[in-house]
Amino acid sequence: MSEVFTFGIKSGQQCTIIDITKEVQNKVRESGIKNGFCIIFIPHTTAGITLNENADPDVVKDFLMEMSKLIPQSDGDQRSEGNSTAQMESSVIGFSQTVIINEGRLLLGTWQGIYFVEFDGPRIRKVHVKIIEG
Amino acid sequence: MSEVFTFGIKSGQQCTIIDITKEVQNKVRESGIKNGFCIIFIPHTTAGITLNENADPDVVKDFLMEMSKLIPQSDGDQRSEGNSTAQMESSVIGFSQTVIINEGRLLLGTWQGIYFVEFDGPRIRKVHVKIIEG
Amino acid sequence: MSEVFTFGIKSGQQCTIIDITKEVQNKVRESGIKNGFCIIFIPHTTAGITLNENADPDVVKDFLMEMSKLIPQSDGDQRSEGNSTAQMESSVIGFSQTVIINEGRLLLGTWQGIYFVEFDGPRIRKVHVKIIEG
């Protein structure tokens, strides 16, 4: 089982969060692996992967509001791209999540979903999923 | 070795941190696995798992003080539960830690302990431990 | 493949970030493992591991500026060592990264590098690298 699954994602705004739980669960199903874990990893420096509540539509709004309070948009960075705020947000949220697989399913809590977090969109992004038996 | 170990934990306050190093080390010992790693994962959206100093009793107080400075309690969130602050704190700390196992022991530093972090207690919580040989 | 690779690192300032991508990639090459993943883990409570842009020399300056805005140096902590700020910064950035290995190489994005983050230097530090086939 040495394959890496990759899927694309399109973020529609500068900052947004997108539920990718189904995409990841589908890759787990396709792999046929019943027990182990998967690594969800993004090859980007201005986006993140997190877990969050999957039931309430205000979660997206609240997440972005809390994030902008935590790290207000910066004016003073040294680089022409001006994306040091997005890079710090990404470092704080993290670039991967590791989720246990149990009896063919992601061992998430009832309210947990896997979210891609965009901090410098809109863009086309990639998500890698590595599934390991064990 | 496809088993997932799960143990319960009871948080006594709204915000607190609880040392779970011994519980995790015990599961590693029970597994009989000498080399590999373990994933410590919580199925919750308003709690986290981190590593922190295990020697000083003021660590708990200092951690909670620093956390409340980082993310002050919010008034403006959209949801009736009002737990968007706890969810952001959880996303920032993270929902899992991955620790290497070497010769039957967690390869932690001398001062490192594994801590469950409660942001929305008091509650009964669960911690999953997946141990992989390799 | 039960070995853990360890290398030392010397941080020259109180706060700094150091690119360790080559050191990790070298360990992957030496392992001979073509597909799997690696865990980069530090046995410290006042330092972190993150991914960040590897192309722009201002990244270091910007990262430290953003970090000091996020968590200003504290005066009020209870402990004589006075390192609760460094410990919170470390918990926020995280103590490990998990990176997929694909065809013998770290599956990083074009602009991603692996960085050791020092919050309480200057010091001699250790980085553990565990490489797993799968």
mmCIF file of N, CA and C in Angstrom, chain A residues 7 9 16 19 29 32 36 46 51 55 64 74 78 96 98 102-103 107-108 117 119 125 133:
data_model
loop_
_atom_site.group_PDB
_atom_site.id
_atom_site.type_symbol
_atom_site.label_atom_id
_atom_site.label_comp_id
_atom_site.label_asym_id
_atom_site.label_seq_id
_atom_site.Cartn_x
_atom_site.Cartn_y
_atom_site.Cartn_z
ATOM 1 N N PHE A 7 -6.313 14.841 -4.174
ATOM 2 C CA PHE A 7 -7.472 15.461 -4.824
ATOM 3 C C PHE A 7 -7.344 16.979 -4.787
ATOM 4 N N ILE A 9 -8.960 20.980 -4.774
ATOM 5 C CA ILE A 9 -10.003 21.709 -4.067
ATOM 6 C C ILE A 9 -9.906 23.153 -4.537
ATOM 7 N N THR A 16 -11.447 30.971 3.970
ATOM 8 C CA THR A 16 -12.643 30.143 4.074
ATOM 9 C C THR A 16 -12.247 28.768 4.608
ATOM 10 N N ASP A 19 -15.260 21.659 4.174
ATOM 11 C CA ASP A 19 -15.373 20.299 4.736
ATOM 12 C C ASP A 19 -14.895 19.275 3.700
ATOM 13 N N ARG A 29 -12.217 4.217 1.918
ATOM 14 C CA ARG A 29 -13.028 3.103 1.404
ATOM 15 C C ARG A 29 -12.364 2.458 0.186
ATOM 16 N N GLY A 32 -9.531 0.013 0.735
ATOM 17 C CA GLY A 32 -9.845 -1.315 1.254
ATOM 18 C C GLY A 32 -9.224 -1.604 2.623
ATOM 19 N N GLY A 36 -5.939 1.046 10.665
ATOM 20 C CA GLY A 36 -4.684 1.762 10.461
ATOM 21 C C GLY A 36 -4.912 3.231 10.741
ATOM 22 N N THR A 46 0.261 28.587 2.809
ATOM 23 C CA THR A 46 -0.721 29.592 3.236
ATOM 24 C C THR A 46 -2.122 28.982 3.342
ATOM 25 N N LEU A 51 -9.614 20.018 12.358
ATOM 26 C CA LEU A 51 -10.894 19.362 12.622
ATOM 27 C C LEU A 51 -11.795 20.411 13.257
ATOM 28 N N ALA A 55 -21.710 20.256 12.283
ATOM 29 C CA ALA A 55 -23.170 20.266 12.332
ATOM 30 C C ALA A 55 -23.782 21.650 12.144
ATOM 31 N N LEU A 64 -13.719 31.872 11.117
ATOM 32 C CA LEU A 64 -13.001 32.956 10.451
ATOM 33 C C LEU A 64 -12.951 34.203 11.331
ATOM 34 N N SER A 74 -1.857 41.808 8.709
ATOM 35 C CA SER A 74 -0.649 42.578 9.001
ATOM 36 C C SER A 74 -0.346 43.601 7.910
ATOM 37 N N GLN A 78 7.797 42.195 5.555
ATOM 38 C CA GLN A 78 8.900 42.656 4.709
ATOM 39 C C GLN A 78 8.760 42.255 3.244
ATOM 40 N N SER A 96 -1.240 19.344 8.497
ATOM 41 C CA SER A 96 -1.720 17.965 8.368
ATOM 42 C C SER A 96 -2.541 17.566 9.585
ATOM 43 N N THR A 98 -3.654 13.669 11.431
ATOM 44 C CA THR A 98 -3.533 12.216 11.404
ATOM 45 C C THR A 98 -4.783 11.640 12.065
ATOM 46 N N ASN A 102 -10.654 2.760 11.848
ATOM 47 C CA ASN A 102 -11.128 1.626 12.641
ATOM 48 C C ASN A 102 -12.282 0.954 11.896
ATOM 49 N N GLU A 103 -12.112 -0.328 11.582
ATOM 50 C CA GLU A 103 -13.135 -1.085 10.848
ATOM 51 C C GLU A 103 -13.598 -0.352 9.592
ATOM 52 N N LEU A 107 -12.002 7.253 12.519
ATOM 53 C CA LEU A 107 -12.446 7.237 13.917
ATOM 54 C C LEU A 107 -12.579 8.675 14.440
ATOM 55 N N LEU A 108 -13.523 9.406 13.837
ATOM 56 C CA LEU A 108 -13.800 10.781 14.258
ATOM 57 C C LEU A 108 -14.912 10.779 15.297
ATOM 58 N N VAL A 117 -8.461 24.650 5.369
ATOM 59 C CA VAL A 117 -8.569 26.054 5.744
ATOM 60 C C VAL A 117 -7.746 26.911 4.776
ATOM 61 N N PHE A 119 -6.183 30.444 3.652
ATOM 62 C CA PHE A 119 -5.826 31.762 4.199
ATOM 63 C C PHE A 119 -5.342 32.729 3.116
ATOM 64 N N ARG A 125 -6.166 24.252 -4.934
ATOM 65 C CA ARG A 125 -5.256 23.654 -3.958
ATOM 66 C C ARG A 125 -5.246 22.135 -4.101
ATOM 67 N N GLU A 133 -1.830 0.809 6.713
ATOM 68 C CA GLU A 133 -2.442 -0.301 7.440
ATOM 69 C C GLU A 133 -1.612 -0.601 8.697
#
